[in-house]
PDB file of N, CA and C in Angstrom:
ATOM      1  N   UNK S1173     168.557  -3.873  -5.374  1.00  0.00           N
ATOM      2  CA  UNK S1173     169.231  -2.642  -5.007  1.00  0.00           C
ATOM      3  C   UNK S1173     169.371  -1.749  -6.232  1.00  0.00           C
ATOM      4  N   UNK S1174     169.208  -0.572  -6.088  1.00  0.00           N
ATOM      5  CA  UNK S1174     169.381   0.431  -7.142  1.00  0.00           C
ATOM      6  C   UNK S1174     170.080   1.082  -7.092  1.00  0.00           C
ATOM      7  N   UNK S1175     170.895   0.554  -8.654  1.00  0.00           N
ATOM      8  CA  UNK S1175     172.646   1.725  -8.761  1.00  0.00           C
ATOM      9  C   UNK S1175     172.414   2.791  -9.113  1.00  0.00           C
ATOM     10  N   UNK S1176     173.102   3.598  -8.347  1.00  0.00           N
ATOM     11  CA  UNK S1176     173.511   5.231  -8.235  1.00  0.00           C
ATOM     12  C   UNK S1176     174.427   5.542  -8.917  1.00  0.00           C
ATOM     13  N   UNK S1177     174.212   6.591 -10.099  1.00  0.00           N
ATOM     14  CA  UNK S1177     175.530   6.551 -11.297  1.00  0.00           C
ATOM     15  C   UNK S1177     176.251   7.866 -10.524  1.00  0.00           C
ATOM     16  N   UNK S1178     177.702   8.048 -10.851  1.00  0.00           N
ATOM     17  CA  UNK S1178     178.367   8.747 -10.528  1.00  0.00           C
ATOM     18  C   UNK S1178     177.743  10.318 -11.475  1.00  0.00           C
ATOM     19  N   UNK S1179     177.316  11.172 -10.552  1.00  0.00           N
ATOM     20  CA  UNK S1179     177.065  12.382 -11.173  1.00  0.00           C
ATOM     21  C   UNK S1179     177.565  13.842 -10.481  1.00  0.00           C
ATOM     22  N   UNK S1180     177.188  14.681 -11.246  1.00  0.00           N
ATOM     23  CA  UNK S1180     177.035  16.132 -10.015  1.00  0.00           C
ATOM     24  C   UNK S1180     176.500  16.408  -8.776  1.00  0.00           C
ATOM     25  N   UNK S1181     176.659  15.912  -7.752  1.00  0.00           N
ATOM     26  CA  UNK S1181     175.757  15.640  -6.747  1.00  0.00           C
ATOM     27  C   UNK S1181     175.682  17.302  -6.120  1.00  0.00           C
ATOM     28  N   UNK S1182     174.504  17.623  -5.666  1.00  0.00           N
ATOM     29  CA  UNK S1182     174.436  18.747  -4.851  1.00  0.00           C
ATOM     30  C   UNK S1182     174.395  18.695  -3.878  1.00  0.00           C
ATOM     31  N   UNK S1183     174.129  17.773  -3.050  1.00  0.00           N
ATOM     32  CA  UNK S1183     174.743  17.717  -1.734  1.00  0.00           C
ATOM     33  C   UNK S1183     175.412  16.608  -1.320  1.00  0.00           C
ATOM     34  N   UNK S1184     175.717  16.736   0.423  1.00  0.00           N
ATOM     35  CA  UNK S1184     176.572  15.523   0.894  1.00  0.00           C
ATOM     36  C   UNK S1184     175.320  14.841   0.868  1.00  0.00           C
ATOM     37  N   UNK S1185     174.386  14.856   1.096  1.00  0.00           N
ATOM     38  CA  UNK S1185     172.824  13.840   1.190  1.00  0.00           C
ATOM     39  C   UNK S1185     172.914  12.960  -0.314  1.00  0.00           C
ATOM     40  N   UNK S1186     173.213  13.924  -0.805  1.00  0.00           N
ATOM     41  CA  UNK S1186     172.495  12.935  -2.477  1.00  0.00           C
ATOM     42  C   UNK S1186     173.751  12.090  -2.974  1.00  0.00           C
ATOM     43  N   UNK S1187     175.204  12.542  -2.366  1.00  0.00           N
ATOM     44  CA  UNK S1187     176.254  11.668  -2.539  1.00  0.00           C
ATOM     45  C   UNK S1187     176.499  10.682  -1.904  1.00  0.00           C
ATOM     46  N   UNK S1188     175.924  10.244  -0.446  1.00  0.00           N
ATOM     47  CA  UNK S1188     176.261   9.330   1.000  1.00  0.00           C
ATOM     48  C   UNK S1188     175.819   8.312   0.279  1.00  0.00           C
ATOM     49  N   UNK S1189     174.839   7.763  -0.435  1.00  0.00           N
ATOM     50  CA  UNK S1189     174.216   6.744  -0.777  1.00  0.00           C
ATOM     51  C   UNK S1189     174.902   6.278  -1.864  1.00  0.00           C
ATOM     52  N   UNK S1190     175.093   6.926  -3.038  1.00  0.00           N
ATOM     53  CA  UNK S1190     176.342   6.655  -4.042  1.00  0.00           C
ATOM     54  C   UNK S1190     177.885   6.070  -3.547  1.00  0.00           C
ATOM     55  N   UNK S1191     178.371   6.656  -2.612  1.00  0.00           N
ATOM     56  CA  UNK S1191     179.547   6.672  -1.399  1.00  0.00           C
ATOM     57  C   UNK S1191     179.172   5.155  -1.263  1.00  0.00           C
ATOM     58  N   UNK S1192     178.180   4.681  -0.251  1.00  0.00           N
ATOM     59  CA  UNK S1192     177.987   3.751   0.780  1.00  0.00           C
ATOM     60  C   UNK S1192     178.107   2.516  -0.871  1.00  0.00           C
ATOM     61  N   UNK S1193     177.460   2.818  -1.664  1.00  0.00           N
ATOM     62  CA  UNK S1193     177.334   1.518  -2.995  1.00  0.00           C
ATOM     63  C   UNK S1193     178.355   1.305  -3.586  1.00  0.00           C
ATOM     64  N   UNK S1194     179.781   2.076  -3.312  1.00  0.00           N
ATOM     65  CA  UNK S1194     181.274   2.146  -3.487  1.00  0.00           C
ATOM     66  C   UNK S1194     182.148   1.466  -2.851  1.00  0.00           C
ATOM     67  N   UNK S1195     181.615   1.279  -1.484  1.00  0.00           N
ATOM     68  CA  UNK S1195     182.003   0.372  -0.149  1.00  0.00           C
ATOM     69  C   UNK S1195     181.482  -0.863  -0.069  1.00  0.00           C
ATOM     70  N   UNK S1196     180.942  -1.345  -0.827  1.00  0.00           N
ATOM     71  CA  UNK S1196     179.562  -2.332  -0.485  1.00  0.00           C
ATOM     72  C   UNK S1196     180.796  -3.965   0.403  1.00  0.00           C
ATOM     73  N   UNK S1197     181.946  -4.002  -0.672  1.00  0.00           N
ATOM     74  CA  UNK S1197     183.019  -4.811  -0.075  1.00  0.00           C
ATOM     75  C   UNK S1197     183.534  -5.036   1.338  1.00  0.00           C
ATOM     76  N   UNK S1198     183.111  -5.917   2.165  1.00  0.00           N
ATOM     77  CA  UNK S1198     183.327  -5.594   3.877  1.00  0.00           C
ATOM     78  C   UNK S1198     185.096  -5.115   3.701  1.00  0.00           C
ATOM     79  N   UNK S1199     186.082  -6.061   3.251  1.00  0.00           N
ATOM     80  CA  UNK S1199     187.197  -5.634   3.460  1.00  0.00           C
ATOM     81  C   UNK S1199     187.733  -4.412   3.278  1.00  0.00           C
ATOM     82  N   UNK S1200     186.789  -3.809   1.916  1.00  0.00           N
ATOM     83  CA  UNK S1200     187.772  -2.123   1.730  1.00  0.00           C
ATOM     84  C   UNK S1200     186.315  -1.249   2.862  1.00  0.00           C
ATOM     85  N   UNK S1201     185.218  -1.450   3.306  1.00  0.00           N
ATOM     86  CA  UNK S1201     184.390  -0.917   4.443  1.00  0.00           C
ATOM     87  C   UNK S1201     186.199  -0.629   5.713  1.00  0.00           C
ATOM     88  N   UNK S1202     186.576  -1.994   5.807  1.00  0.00           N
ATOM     89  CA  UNK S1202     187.342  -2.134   7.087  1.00  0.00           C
ATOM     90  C   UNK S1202     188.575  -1.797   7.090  1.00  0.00           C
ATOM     91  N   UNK S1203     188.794  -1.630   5.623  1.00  0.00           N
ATOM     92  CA  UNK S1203     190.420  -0.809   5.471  1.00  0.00           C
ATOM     93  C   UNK S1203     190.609   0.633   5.424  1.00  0.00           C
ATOM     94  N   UNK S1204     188.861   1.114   5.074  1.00  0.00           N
ATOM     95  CA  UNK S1204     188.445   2.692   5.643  1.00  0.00           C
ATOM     96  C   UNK S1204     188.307   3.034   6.655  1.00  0.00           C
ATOM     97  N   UNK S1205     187.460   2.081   7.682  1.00  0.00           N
ATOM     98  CA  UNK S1205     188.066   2.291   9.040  1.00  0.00           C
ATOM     99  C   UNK S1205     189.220   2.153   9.548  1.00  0.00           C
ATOM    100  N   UNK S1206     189.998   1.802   9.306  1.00  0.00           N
ATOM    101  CA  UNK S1206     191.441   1.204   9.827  1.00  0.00           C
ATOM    102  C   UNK S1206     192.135   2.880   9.267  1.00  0.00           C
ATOM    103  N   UNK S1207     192.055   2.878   8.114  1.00  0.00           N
ATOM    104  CA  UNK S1207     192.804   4.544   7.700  1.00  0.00           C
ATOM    105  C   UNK S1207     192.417   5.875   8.687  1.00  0.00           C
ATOM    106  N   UNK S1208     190.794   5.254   8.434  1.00  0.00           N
ATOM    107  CA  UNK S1208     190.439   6.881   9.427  1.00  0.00           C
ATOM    108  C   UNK S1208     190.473   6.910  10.966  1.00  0.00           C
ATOM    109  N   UNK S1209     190.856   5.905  11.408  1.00  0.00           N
ATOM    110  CA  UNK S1209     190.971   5.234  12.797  1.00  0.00           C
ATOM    111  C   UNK S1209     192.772   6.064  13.228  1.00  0.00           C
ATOM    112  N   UNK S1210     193.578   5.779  11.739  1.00  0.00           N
ATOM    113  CA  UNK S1210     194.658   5.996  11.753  1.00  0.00           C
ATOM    114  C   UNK S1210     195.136   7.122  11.562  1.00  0.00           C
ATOM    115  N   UNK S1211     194.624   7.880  10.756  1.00  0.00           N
ATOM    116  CA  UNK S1211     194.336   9.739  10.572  1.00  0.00           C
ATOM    117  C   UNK S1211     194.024  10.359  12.025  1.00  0.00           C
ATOM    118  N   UNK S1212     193.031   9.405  13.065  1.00  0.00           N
ATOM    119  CA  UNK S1212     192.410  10.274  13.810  1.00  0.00           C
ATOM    120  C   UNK S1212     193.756  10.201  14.976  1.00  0.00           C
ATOM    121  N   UNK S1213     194.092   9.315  14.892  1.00  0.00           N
ATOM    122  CA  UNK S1213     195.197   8.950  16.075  1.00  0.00           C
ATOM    123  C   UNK S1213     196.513   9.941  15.512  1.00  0.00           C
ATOM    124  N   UNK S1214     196.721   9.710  14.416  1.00  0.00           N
ATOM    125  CA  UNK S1214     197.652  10.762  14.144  1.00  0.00           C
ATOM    126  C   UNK S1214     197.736  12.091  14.446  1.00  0.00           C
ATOM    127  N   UNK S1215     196.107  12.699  14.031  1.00  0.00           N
ATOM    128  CA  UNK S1215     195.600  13.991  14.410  1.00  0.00           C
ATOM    129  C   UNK S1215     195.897  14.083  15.956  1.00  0.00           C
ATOM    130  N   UNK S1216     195.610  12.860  16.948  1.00  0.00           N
ATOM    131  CA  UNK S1216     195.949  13.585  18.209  1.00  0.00           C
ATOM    132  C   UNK S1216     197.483  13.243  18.069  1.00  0.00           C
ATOM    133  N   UNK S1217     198.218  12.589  18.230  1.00  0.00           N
ATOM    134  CA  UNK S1217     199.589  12.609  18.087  1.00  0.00           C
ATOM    135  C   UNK S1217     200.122  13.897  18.056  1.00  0.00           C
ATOM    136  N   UNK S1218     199.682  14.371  16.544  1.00  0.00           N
ATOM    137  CA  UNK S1218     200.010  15.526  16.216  1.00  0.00           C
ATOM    138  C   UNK S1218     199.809  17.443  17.416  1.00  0.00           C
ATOM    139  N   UNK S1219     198.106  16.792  18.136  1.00  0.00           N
ATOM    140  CA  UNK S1219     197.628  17.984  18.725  1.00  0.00           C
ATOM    141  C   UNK S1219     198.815  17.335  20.325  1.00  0.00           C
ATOM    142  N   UNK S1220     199.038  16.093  20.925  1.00  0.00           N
ATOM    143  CA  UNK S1220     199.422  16.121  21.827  1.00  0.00           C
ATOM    144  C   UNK S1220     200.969  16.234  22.503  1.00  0.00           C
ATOM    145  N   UNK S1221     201.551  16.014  20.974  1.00  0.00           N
ATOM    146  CA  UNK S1221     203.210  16.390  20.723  1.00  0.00           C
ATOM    147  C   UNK S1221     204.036  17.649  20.305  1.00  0.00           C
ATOM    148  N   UNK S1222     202.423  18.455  19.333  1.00  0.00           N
ATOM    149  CA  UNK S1222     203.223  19.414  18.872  1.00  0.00           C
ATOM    150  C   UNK S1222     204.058  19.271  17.482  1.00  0.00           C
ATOM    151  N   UNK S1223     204.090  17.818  17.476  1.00  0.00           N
ATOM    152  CA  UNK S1223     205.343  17.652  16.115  1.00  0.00           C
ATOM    153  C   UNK S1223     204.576  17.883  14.915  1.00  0.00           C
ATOM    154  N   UNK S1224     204.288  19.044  14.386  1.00  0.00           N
ATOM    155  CA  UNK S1224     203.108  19.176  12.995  1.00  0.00           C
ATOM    156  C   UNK S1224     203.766  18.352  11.751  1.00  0.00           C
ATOM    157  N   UNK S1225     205.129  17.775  11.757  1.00  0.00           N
ATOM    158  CA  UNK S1225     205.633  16.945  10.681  1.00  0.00           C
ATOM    159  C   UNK S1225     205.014  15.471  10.566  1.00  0.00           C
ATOM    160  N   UNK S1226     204.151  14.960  11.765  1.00  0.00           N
ATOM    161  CA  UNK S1226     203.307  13.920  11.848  1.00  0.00           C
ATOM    162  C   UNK S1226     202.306  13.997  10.239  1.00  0.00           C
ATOM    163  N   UNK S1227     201.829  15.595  10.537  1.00  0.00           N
ATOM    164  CA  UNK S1227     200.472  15.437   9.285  1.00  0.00           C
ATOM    165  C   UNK S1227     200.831  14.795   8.043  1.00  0.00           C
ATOM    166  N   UNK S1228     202.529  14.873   7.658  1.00  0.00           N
ATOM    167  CA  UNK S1228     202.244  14.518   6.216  1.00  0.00           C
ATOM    168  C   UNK S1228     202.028  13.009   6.444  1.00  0.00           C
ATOM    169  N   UNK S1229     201.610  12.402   7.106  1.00  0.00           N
ATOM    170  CA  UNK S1229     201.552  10.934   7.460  1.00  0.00           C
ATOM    171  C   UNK S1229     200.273  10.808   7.335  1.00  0.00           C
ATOM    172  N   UNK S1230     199.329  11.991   7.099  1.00  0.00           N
ATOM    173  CA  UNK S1230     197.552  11.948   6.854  1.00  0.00           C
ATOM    174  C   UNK S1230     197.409  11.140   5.916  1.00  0.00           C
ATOM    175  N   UNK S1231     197.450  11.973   4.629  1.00  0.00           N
ATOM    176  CA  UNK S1231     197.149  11.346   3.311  1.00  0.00           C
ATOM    177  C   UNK S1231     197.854   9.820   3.140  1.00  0.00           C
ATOM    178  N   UNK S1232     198.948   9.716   3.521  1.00  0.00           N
ATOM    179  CA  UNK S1232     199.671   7.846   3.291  1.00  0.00           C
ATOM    180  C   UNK S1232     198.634   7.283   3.777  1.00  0.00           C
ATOM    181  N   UNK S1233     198.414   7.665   5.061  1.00  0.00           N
ATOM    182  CA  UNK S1233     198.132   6.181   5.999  1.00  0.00           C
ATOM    183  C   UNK S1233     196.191   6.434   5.714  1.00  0.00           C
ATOM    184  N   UNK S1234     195.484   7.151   5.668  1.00  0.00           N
ATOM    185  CA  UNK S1234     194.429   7.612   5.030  1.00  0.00           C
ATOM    186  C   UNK S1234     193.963   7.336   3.806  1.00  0.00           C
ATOM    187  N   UNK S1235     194.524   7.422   2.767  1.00  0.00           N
ATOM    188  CA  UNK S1235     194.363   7.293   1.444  1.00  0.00           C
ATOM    189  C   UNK S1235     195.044   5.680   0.750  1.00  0.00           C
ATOM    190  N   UNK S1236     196.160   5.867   1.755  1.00  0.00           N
ATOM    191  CA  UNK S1236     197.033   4.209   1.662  1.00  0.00           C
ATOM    192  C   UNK S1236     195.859   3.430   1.676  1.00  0.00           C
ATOM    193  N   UNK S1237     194.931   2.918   3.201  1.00  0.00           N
ATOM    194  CA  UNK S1237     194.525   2.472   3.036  1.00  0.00           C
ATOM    195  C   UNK S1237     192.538   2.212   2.420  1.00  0.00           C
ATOM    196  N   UNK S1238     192.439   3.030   1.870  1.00  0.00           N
ATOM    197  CA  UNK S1238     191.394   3.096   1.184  1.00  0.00           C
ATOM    198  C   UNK S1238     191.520   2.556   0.093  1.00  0.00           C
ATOM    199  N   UNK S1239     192.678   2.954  -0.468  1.00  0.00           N
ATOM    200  CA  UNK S1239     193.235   2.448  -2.041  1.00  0.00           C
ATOM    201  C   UNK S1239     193.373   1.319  -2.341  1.00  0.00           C
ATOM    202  N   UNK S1240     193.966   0.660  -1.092  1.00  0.00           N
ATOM    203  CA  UNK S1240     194.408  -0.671  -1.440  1.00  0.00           C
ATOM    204  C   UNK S1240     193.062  -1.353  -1.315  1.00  0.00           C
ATOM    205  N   UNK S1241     191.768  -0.832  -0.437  1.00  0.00           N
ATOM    206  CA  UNK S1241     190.710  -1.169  -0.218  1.00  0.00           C
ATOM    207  C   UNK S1241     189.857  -1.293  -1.874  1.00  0.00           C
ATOM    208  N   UNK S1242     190.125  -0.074  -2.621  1.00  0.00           N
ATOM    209  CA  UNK S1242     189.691  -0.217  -3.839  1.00  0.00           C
ATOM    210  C   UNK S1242     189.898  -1.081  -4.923  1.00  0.00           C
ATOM    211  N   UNK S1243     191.360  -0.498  -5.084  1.00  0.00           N
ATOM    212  CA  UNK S1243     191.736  -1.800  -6.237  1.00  0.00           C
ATOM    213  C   UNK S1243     192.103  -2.920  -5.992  1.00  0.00           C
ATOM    214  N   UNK S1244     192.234  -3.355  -5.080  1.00  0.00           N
ATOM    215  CA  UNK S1244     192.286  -4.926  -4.513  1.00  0.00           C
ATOM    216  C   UNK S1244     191.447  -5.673  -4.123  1.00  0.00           C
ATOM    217  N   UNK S1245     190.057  -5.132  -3.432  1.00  0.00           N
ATOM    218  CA  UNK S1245     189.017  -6.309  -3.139  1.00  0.00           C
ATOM    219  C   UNK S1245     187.427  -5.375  -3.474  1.00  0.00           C
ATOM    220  N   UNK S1246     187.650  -4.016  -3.686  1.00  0.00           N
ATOM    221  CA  UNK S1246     185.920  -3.240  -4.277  1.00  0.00           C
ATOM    222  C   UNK S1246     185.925  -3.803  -5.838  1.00  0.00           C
ATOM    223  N   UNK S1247     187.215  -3.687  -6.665  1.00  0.00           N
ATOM    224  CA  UNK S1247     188.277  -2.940  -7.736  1.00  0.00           C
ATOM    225  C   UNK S1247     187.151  -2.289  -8.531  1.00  0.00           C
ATOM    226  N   UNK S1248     186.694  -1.053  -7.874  1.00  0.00           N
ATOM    227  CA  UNK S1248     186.754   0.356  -8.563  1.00  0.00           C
ATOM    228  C   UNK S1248     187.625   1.687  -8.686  1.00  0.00           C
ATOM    229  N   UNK S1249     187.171   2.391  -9.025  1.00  0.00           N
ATOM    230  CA  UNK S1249     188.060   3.655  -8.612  1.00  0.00           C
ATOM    231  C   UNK S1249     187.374   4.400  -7.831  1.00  0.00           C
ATOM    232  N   UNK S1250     188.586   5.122  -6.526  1.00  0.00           N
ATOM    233  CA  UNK S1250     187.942   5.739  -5.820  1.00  0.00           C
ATOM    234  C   UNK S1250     187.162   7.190  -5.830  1.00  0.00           C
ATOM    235  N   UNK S1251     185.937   7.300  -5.224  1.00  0.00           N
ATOM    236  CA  UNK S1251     185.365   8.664  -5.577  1.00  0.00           C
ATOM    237  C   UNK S1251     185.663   9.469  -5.074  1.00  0.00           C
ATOM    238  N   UNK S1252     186.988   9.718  -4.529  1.00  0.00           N
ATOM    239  CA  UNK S1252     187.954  10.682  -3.843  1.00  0.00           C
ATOM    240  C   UNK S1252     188.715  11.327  -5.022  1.00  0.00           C
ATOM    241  N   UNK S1253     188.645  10.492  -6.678  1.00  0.00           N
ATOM    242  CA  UNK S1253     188.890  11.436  -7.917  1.00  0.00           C
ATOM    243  C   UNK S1253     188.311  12.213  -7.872  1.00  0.00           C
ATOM    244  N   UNK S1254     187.018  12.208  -8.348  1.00  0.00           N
ATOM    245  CA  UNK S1254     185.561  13.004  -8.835  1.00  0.00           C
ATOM    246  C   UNK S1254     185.314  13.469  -8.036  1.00  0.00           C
ATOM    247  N   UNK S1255     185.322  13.540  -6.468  1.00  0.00           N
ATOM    248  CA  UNK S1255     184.378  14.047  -5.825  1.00  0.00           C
ATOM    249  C   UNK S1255     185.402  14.596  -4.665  1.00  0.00           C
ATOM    250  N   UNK S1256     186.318  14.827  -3.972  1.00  0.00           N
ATOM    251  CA  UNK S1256     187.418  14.616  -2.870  1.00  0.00           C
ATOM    252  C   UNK S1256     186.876  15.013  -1.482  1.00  0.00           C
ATOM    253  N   UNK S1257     186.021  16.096  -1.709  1.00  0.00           N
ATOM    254  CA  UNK S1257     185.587  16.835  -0.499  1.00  0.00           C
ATOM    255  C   UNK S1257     184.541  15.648   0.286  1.00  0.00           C
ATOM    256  N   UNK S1258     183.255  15.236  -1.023  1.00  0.00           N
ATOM    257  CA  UNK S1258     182.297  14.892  -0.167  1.00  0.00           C
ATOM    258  C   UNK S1258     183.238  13.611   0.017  1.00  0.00           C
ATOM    259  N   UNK S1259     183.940  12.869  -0.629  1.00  0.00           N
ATOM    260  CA  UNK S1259     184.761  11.209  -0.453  1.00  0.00           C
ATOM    261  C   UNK S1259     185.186  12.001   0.983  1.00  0.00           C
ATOM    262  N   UNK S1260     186.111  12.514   1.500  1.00  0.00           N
ATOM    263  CA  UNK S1260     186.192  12.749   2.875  1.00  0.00           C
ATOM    264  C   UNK S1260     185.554  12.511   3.725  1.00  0.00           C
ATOM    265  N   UNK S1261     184.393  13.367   3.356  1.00  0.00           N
ATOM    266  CA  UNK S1261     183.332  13.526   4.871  1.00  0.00           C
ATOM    267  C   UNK S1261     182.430  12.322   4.830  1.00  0.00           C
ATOM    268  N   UNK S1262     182.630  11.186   3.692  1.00  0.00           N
ATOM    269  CA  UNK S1262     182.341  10.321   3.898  1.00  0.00           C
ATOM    270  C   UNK S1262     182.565   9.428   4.521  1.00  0.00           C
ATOM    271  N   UNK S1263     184.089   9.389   4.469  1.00  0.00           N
ATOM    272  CA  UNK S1263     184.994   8.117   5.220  1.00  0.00           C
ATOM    273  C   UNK S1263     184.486   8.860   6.524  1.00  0.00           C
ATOM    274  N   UNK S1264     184.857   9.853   7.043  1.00  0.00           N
ATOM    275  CA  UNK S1264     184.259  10.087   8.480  1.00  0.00           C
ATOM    276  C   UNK S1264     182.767   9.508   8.750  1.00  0.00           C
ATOM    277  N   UNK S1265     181.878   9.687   7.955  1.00  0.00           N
ATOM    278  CA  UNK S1265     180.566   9.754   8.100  1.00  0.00           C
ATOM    279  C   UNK S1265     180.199   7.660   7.980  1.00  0.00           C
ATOM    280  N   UNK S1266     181.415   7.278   7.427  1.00  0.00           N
ATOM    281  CA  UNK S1266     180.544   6.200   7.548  1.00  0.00           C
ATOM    282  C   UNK S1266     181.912   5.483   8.659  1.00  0.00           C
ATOM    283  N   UNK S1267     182.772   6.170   9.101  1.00  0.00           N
ATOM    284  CA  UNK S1267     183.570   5.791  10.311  1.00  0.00           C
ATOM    285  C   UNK S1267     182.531   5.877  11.510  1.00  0.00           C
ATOM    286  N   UNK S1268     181.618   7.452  11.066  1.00  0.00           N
ATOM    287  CA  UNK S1268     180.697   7.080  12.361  1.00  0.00           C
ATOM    288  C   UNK S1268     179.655   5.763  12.443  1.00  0.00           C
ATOM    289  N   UNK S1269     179.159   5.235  11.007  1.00  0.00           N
ATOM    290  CA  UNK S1269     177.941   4.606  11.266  1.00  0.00           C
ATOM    291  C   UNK S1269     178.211   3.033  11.231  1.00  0.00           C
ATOM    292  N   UNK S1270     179.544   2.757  10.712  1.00  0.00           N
ATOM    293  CA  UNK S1270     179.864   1.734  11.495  1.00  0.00           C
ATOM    294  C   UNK S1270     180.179   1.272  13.119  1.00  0.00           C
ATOM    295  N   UNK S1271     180.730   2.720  13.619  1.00  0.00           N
ATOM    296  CA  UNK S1271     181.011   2.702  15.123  1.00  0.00           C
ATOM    297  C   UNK S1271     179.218   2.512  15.726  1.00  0.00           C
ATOM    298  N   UNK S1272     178.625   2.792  15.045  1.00  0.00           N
ATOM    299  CA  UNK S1272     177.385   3.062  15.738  1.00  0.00           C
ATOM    300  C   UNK S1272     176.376   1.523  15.137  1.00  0.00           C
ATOM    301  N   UNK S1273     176.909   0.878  14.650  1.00  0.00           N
ATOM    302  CA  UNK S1273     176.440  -0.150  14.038  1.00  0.00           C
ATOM    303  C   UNK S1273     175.344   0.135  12.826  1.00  0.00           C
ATOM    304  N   UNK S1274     175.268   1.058  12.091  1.00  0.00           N
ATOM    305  CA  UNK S1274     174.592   1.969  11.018  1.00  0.00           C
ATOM    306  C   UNK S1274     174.714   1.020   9.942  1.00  0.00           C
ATOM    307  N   UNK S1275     176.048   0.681   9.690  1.00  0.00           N
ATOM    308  CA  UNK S1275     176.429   0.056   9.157  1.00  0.00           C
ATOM    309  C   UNK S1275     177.093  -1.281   9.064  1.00  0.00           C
ATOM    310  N   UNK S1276     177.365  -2.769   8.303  1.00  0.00           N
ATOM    311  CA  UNK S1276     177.820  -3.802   8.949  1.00  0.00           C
ATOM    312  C   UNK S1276     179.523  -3.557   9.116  1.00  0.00           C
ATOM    313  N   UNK S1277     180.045  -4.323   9.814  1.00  0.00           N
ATOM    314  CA  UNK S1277     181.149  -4.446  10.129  1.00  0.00           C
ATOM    315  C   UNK S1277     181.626  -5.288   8.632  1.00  0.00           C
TER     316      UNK S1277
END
């Protein structure tokens, strides 16, 4: 396998693969799903109650568990420092490709 050094990436394309070699750990893979599983449920919570004081519960339960995914069983640091936007659309992006079996469980 060939490591991908943390750089300037110009797109979400040239970062997903760097991203995915960050995750390689099934447990912090499954503690990213579990966060963004938990963001998304919140998000409807939030659209089906009305109570917009739900959101600040995004970033905890979102970032909570990614983190603990990092320094406890990846132990790197997360590329949600360096990078925040594409680290986002990642956790979505690989929330999808595990749902889709893209990726292992």
């Amino acid at each position: 396998m060939t490591t991908i050094k943390q750089s300037d990436f110009q797109s979400f394309a040239e970062f997903y693969p760097y991203y995915l070699q960050e995750h390689g750990n099934p447990t912090c893979r499954r503690l990213h799903f579990f966060g963004t599983l938990g963001v998304l449920a919140i998000l409807l919570g939030v659209i089906y109650t009305g109570t917009l004081s739900g959101l600040i519960l995004l970033p905890i339960v979102g970032y909570g568990f990614a983190w603990v995914g990092h320094f406890f069983f990846e132990k790197n640091r997360p590329a949600t420092f360096k990078h925040p936007w594409y680290s986002l659309a990642g956790d979505f992006v690989m929330f999808k490709d595990i749902l889709t079996g893209r990726i292992a469980w």
